[in-house]
Coordinates of N, CA and C in Angstrom, one line a residue:
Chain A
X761 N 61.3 70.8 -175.4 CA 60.0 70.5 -175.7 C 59.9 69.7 -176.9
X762 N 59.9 68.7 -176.6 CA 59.9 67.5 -177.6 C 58.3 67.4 -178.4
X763 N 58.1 67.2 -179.6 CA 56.7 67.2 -180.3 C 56.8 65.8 -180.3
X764 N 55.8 64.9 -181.4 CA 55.5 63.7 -181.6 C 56.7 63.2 -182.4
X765 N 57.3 62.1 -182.2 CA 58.2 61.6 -183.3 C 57.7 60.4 -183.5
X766 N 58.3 60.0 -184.6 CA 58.2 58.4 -185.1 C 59.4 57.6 -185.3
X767 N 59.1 56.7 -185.6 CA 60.9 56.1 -186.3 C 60.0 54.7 -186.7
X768 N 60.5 54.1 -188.0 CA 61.7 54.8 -188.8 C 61.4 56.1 -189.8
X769 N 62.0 57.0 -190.1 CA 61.6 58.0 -190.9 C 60.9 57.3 -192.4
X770 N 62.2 56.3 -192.6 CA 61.9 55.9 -193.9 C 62.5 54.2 -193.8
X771 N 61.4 53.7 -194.4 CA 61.5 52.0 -194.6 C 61.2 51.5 -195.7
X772 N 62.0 50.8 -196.1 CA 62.1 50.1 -197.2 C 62.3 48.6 -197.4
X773 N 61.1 47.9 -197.3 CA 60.7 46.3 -197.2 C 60.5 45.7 -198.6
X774 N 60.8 44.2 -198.8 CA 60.4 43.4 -199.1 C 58.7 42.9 -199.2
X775 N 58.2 42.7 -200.6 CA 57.3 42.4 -200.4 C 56.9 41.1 -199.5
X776 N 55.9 41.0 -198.6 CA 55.6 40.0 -197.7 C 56.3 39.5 -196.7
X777 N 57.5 40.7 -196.2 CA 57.7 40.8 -194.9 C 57.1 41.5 -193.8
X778 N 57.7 41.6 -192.6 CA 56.6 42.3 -191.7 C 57.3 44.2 -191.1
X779 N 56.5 44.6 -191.0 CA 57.6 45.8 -190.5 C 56.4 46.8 -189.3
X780 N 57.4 47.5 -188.8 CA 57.0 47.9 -187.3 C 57.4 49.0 -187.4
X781 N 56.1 50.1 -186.9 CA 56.0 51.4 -187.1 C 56.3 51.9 -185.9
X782 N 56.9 53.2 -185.3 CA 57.1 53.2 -184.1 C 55.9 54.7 -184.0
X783 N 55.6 55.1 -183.0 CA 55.3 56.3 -182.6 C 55.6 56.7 -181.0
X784 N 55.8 58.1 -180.7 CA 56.3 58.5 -179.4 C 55.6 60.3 -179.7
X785 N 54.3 59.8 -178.6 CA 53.9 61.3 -178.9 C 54.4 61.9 -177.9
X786 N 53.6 63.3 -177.5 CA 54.0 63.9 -177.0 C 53.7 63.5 -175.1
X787 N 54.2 64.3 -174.6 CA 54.4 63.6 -173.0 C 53.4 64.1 -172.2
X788 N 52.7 63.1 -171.8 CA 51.2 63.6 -171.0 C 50.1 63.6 -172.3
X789 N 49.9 63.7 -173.5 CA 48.7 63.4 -174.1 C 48.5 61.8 -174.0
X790 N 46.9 61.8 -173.7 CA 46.4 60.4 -173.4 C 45.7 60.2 -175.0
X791 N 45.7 60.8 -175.8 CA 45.3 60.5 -177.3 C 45.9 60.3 -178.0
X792 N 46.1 59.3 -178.9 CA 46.8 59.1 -180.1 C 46.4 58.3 -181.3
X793 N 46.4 58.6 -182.2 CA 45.8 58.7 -183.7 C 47.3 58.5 -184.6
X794 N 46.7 57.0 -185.5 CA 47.4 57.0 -186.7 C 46.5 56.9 -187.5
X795 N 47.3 57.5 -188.7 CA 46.5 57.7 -190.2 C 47.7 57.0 -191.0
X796 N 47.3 57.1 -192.5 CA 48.1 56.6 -193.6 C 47.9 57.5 -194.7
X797 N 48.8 58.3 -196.2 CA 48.2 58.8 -197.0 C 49.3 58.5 -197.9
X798 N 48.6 57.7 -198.8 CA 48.9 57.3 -200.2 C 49.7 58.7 -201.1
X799 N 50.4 58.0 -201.9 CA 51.0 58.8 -202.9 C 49.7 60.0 -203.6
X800 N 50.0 60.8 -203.4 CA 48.6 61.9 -204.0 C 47.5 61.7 -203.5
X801 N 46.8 60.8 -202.8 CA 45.9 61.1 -202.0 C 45.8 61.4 -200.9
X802 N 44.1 61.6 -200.5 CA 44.3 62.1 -199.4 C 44.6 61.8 -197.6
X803 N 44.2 62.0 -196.7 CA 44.3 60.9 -195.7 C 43.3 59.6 -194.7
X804 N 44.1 58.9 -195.0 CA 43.2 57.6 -194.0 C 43.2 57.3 -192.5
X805 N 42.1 57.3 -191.7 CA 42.4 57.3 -190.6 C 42.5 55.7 -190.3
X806 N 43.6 55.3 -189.5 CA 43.7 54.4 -189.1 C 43.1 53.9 -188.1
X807 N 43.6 54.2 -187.0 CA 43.1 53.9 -185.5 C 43.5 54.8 -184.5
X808 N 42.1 54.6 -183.4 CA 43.0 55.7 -182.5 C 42.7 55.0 -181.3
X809 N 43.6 55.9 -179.9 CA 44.0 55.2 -178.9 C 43.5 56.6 -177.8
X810 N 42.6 56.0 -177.0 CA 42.4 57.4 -175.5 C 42.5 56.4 -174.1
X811 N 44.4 57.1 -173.8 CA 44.5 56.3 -172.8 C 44.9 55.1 -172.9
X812 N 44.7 54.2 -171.4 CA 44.3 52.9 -171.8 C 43.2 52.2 -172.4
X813 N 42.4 52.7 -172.6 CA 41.3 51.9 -173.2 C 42.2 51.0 -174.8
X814 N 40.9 50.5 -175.1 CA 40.9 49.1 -176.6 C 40.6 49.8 -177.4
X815 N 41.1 50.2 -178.5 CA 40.9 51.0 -179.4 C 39.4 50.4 -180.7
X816 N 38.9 50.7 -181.2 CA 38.2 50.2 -182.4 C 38.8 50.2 -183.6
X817 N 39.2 48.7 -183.7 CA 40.3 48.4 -184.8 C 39.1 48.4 -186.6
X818 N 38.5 48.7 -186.2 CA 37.3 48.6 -187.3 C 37.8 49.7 -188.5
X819 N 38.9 50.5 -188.4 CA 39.5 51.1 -189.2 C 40.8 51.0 -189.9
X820 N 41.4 49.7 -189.5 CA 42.5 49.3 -189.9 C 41.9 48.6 -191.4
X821 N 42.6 48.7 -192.1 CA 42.4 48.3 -193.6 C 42.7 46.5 -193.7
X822 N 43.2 45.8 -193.1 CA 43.0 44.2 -193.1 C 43.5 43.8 -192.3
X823 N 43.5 42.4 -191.8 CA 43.8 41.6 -190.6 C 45.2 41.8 -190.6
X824 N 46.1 42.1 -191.6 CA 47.4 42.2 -191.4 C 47.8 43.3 -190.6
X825 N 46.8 44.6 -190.3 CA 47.3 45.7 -189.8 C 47.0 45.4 -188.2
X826 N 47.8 46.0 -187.3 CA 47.6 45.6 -186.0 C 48.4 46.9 -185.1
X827 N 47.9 46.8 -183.8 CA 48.7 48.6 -183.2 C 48.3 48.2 -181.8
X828 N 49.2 48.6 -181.2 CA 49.1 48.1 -179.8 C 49.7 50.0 -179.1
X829 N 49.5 50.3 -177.7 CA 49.8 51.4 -177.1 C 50.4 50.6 -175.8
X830 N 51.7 50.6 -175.5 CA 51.8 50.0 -173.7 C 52.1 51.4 -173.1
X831 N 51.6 51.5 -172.2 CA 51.5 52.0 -171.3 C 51.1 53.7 -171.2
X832 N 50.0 53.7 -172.0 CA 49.2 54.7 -172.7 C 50.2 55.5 -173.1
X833 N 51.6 55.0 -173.7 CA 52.2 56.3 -174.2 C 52.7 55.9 -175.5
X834 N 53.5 55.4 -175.5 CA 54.4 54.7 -177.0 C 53.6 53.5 -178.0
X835 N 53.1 54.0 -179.0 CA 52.6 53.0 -179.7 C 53.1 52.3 -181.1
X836 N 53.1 51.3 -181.3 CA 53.5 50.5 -182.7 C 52.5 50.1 -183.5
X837 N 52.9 50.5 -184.5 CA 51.3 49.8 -185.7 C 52.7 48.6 -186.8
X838 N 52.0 47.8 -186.7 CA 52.4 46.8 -187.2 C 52.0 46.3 -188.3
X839 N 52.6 46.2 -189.3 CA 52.3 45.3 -190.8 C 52.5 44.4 -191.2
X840 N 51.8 43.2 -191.0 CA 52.3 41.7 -191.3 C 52.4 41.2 -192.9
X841 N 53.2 40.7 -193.6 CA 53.1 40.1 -194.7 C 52.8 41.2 -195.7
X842 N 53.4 42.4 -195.2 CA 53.4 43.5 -196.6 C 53.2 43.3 -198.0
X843 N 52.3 44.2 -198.5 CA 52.2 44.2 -199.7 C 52.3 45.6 -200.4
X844 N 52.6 45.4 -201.9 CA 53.0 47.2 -202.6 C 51.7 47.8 -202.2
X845 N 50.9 47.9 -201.9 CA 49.8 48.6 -201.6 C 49.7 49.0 -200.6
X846 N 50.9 48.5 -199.8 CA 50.6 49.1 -198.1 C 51.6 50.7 -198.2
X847 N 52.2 50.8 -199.7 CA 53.2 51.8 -199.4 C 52.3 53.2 -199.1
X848 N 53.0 53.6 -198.4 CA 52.2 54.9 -198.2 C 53.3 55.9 -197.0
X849 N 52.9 57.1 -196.8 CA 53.1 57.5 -195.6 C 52.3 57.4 -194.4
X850 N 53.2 56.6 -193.3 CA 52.3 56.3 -192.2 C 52.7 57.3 -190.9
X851 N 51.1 58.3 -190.8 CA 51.4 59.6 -190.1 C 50.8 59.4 -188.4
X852 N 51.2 60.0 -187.8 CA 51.1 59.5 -186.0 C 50.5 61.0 -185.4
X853 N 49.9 61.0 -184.6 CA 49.5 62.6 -184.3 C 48.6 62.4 -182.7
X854 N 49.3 63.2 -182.0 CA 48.7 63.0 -180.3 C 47.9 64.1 -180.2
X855 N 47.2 64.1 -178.7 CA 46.3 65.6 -178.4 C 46.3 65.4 -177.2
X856 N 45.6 66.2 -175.9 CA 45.7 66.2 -174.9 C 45.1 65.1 -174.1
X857 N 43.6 65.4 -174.4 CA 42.5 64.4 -174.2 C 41.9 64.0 -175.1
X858 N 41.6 64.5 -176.0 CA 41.0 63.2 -177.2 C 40.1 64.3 -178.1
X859 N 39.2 63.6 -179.1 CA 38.5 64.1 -180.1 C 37.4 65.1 -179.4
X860 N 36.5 64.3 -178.1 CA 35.6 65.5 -178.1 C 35.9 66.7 -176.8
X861 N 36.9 66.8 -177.4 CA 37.6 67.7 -176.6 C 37.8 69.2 -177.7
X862 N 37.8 70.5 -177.6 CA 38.3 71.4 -179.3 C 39.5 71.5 -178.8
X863 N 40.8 70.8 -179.4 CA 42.1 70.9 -179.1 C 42.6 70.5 -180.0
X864 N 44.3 70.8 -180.4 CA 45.0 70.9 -181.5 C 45.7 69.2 -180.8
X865 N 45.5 68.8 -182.5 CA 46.4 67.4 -182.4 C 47.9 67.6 -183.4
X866 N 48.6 67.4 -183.0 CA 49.9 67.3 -182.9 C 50.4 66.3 -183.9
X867 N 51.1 66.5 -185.6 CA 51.5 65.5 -186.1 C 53.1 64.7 -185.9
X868 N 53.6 64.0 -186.0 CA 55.0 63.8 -186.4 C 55.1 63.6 -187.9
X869 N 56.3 63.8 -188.4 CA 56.7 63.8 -189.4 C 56.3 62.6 -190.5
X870 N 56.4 61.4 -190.1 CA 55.4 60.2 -190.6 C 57.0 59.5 -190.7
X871 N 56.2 58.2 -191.3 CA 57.0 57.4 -191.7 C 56.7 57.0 -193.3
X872 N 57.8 57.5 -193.8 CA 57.7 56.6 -195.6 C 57.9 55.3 -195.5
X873 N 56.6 54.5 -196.0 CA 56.9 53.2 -196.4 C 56.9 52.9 -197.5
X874 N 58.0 51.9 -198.4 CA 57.4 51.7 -199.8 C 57.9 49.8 -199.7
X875 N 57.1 49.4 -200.0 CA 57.1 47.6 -200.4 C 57.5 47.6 -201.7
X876 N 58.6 47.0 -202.0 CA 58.7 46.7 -202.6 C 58.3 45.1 -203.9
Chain B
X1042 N 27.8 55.1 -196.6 CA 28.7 55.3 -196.1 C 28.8 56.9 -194.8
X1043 N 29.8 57.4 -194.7 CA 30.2 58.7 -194.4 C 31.0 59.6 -195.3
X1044 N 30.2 59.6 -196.3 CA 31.4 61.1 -197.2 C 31.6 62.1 -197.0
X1045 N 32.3 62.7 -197.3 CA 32.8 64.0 -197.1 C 33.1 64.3 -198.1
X1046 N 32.5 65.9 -198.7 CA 32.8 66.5 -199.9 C 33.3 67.8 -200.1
X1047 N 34.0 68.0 -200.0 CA 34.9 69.2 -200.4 C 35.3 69.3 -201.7
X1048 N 35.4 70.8 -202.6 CA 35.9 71.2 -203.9 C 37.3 70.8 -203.9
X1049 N 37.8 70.0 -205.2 CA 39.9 69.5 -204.9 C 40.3 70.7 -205.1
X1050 N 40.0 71.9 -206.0 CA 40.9 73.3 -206.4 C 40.5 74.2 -206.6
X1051 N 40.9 75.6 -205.6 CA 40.2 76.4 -205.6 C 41.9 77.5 -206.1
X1052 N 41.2 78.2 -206.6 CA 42.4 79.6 -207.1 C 42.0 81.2 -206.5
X1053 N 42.7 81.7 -205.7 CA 42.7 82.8 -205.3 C 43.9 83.5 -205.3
X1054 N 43.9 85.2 -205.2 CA 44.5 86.0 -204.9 C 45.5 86.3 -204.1
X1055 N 46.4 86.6 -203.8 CA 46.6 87.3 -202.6 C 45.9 88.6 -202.1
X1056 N 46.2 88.4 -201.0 CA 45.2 89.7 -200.2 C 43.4 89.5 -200.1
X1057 N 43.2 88.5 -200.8 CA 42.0 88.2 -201.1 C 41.1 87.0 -199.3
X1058 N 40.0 87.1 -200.1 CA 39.2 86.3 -198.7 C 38.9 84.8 -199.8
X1059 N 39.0 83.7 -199.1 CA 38.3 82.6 -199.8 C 37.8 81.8 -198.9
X1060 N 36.7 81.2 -199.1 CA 35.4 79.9 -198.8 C 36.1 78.5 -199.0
X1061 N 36.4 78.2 -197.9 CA 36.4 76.5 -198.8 C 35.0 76.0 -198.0
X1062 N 34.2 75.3 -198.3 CA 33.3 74.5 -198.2 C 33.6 73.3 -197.8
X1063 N 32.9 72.5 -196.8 CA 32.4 71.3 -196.5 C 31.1 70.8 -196.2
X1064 N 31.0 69.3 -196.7 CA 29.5 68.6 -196.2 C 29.7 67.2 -195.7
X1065 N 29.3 67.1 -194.7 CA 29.4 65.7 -194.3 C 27.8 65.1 -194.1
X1066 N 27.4 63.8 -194.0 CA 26.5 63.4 -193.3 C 26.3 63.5 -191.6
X1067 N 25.2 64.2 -191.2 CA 25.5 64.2 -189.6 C 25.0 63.0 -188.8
X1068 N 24.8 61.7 -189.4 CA 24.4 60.8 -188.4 C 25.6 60.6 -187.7
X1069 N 25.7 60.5 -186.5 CA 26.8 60.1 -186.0 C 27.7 60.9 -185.2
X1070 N 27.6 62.2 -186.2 CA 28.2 63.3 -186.3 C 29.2 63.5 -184.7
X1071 N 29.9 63.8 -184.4 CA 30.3 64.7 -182.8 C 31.2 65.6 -183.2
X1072 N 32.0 65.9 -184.8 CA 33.0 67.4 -184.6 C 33.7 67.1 -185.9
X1073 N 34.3 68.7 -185.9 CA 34.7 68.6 -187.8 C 36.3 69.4 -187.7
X1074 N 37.1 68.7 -187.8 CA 38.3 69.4 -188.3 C 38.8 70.0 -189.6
X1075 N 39.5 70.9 -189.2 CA 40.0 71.4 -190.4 C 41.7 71.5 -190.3
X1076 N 42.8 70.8 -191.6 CA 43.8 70.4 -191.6 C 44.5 71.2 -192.8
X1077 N 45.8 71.6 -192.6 CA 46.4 72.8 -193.8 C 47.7 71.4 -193.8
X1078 N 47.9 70.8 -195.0 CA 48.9 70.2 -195.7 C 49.9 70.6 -197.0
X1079 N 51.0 71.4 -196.9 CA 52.0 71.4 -197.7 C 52.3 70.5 -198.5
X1080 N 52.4 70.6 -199.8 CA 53.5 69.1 -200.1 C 54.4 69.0 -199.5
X1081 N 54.4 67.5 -199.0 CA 55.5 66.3 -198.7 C 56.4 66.9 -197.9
X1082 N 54.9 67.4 -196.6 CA 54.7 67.7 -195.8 C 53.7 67.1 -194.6
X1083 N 53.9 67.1 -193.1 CA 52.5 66.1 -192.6 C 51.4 67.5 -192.7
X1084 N 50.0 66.7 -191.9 CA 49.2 67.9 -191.7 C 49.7 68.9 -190.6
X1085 N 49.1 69.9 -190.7 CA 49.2 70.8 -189.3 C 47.3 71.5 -189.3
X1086 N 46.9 71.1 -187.9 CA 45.9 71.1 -187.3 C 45.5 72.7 -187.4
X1087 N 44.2 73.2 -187.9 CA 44.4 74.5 -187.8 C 43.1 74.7 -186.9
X1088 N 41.4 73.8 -186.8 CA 40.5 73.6 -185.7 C 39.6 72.4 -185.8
X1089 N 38.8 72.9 -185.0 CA 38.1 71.7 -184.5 C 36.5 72.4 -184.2
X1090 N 35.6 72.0 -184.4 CA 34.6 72.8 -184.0 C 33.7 71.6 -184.0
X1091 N 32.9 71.7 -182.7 CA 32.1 70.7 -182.3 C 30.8 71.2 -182.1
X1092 N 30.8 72.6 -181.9 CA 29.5 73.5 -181.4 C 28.5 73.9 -183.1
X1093 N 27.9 74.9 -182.8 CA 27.5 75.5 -184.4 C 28.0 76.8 -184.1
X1094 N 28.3 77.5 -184.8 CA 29.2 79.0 -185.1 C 30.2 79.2 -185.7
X1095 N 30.6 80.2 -185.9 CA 32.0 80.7 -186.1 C 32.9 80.6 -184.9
X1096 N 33.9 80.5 -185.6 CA 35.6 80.3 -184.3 C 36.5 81.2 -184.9
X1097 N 36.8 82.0 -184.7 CA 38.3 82.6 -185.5 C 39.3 82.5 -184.3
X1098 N 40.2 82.4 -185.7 CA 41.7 82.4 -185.1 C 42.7 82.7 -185.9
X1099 N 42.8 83.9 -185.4 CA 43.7 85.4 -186.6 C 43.3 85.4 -187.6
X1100 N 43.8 84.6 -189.2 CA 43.3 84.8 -190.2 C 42.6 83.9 -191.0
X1101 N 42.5 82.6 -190.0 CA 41.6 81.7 -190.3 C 40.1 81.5 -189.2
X1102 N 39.2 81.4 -189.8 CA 37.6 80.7 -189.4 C 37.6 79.9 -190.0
X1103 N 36.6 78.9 -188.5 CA 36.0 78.0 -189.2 C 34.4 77.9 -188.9
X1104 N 33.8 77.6 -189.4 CA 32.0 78.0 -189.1 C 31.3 76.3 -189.6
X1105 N 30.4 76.1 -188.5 CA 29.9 74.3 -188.1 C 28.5 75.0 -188.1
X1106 N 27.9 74.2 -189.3 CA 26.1 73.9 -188.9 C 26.0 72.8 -188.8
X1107 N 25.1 71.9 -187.8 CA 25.3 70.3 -187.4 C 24.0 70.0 -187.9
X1108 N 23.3 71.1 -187.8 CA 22.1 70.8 -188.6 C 21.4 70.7 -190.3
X1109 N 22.7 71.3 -190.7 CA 23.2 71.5 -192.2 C 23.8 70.4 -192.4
X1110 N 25.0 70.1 -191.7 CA 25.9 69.0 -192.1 C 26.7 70.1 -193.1
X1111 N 27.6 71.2 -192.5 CA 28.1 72.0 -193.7 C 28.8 72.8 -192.4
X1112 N 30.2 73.0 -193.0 CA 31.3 73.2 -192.4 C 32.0 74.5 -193.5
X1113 N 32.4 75.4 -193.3 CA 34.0 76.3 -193.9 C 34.5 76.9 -193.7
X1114 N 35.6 76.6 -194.3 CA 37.0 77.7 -193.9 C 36.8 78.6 -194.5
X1115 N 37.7 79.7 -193.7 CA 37.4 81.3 -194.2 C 39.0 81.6 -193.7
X1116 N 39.5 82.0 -195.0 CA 40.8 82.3 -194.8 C 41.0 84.0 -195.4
X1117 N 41.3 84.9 -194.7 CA 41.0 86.1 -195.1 C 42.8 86.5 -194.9
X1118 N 43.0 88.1 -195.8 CA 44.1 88.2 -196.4 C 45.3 87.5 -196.8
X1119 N 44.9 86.7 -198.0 CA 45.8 85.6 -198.3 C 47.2 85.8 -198.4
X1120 N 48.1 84.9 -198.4 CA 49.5 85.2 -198.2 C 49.8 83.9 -199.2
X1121 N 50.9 84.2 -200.1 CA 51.3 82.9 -200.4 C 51.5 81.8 -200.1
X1122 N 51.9 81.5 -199.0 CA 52.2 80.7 -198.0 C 50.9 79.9 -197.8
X1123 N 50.0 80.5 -198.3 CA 48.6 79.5 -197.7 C 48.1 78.8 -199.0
X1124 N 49.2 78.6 -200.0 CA 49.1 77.8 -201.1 C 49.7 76.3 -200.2
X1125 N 48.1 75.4 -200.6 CA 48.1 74.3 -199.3 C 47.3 73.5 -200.1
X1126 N 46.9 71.9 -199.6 CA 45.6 71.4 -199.1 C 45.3 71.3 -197.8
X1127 N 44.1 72.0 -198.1 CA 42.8 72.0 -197.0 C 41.8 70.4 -196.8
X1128 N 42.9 69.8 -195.8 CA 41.8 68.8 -195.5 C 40.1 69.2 -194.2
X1129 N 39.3 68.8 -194.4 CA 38.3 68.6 -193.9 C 37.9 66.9 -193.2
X1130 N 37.3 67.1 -191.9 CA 37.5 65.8 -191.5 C 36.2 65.8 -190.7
X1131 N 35.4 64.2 -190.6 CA 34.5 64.4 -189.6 C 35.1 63.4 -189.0
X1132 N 34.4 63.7 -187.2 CA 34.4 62.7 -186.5 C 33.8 62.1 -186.0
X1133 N 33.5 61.0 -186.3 CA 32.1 60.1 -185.8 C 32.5 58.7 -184.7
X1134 N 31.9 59.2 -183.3 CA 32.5 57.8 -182.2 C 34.2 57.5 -182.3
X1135 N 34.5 56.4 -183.1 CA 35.7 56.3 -183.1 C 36.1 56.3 -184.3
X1136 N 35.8 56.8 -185.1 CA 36.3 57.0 -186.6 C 36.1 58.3 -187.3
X1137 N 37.1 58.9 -187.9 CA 37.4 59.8 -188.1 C 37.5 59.4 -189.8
X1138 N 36.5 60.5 -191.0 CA 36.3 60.0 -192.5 C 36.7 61.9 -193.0
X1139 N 37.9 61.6 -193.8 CA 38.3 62.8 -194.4 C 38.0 62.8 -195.8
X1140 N 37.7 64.4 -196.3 CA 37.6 64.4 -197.5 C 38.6 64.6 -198.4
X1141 N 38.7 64.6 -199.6 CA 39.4 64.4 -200.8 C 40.4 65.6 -200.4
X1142 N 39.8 66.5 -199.8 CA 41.3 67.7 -199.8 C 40.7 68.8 -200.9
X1143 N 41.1 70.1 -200.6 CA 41.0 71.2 -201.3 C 42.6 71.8 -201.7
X1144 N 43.3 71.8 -202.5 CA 44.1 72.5 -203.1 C 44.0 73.9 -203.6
X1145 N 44.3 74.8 -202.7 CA 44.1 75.8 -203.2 C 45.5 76.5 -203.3
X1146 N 45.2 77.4 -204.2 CA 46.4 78.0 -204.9 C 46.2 79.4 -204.8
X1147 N 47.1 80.2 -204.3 CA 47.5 82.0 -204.3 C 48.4 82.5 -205.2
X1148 N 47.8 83.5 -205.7 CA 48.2 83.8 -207.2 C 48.6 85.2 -207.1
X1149 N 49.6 85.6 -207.2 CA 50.0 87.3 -206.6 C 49.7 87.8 -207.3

């Protein structure tokens, strides 16, 4: 019984290169949610995904951020032209059917990113 | 905006009962999570309450007024282990606005 994983655990870029987040949630949840949480604070929701539908990117923090899901299962959030301020941990977390549903979402472990 | 306000530090007991508090704005409103985070550790999901009432689940409650805009946790006979942050979260359409987090600390 596999839970949500990500990869890479831990990444370590160049300022103003591009880097690519992986997520693999769990098998059969049509929902999936990334967040981000800064060194000591607390958490940012990124974007979320139910299904196939188009997500509302209106929560990604700038045009550099971008997240695609193929095939309502495996999603990538993407960082273009990184900057130190993108460092953070980037956290991934699935659920069955989605928010208005009362059901437990599921995190993976995240991904450390630090820009150098 | 959509804020969310929760106390950052709360200190209790073991064996003890504690309150954490939340308030959100309800325009928008559709459901309120509540999230237990370890240090450098992810979250782990502990509910969700979309209705107004209490919900228990063993030694945690969580209790939703929608018409308050006021949400909390109720964590009864504390255990060390539940030295955490308590995130609080609302969900509105498709965005999801958490608060600063509650750190609370058990003190034997």
């Amino acid at each position: 019984g596999a839970g949500v994983s990500q990869s890479p655990s831990n990444k370590v870029t160049e300022k103003g290169k591009d880097v690519e987040l992986r997520c693999d949630p769990i098998s059969g949840h049509t929902a999936l949610y990334w967040y981000r949480q800064s060194l000591g604070q607390g958490l940012e929701f990124l974007i979320y995904f139910q299904g196939n539908s188009a997500p509302d990117k209106s929560g990604l923090p700038s045009d550099r951020f971008s997240a695609e899901r193929t095939g309502g299962s495996v999603s990538t959030l993407t960082i273009q032209r990184t900057q130190q301020e993108d460092s953070a941990v980037y956290l991934c977390a699935s659920s069955s059917r989605g928010p208005y549903f009362e059901e437990t979402q599921y995190f993976g472990p995240g991904t450390r990113l630090l820009v150098l | 905006g959509q804020n969310i306000d929760q106390p950052t530090e709360m200190t209790a007991t073991e064996g003890a009962i504690v309150q954490i508090n939340c308030t959100y704005q309800t325009s928008g409103f559709n459901g309120l999570f509540w999230y237990q985070q370890h240090a450098g550790e992810a979250p782990t999901f502990l509910s969700y309450n979309v209705l107004d009432g209490l919900e228990e689940k063993g030694r945690f409650s969580s209790f939703l007024s929608r018409s308050k805009g006021y949400s909390y946790l109720l964590l009864k006979e504390l255990q060390m282990k539940d030295s955490a942050s308590y995130l609080c979260a609302a969900y509105y359409g498709q965005n999801f606005v958490f608060g600063p987090g509650t750190r609370l600390s058990v003190l034997p």
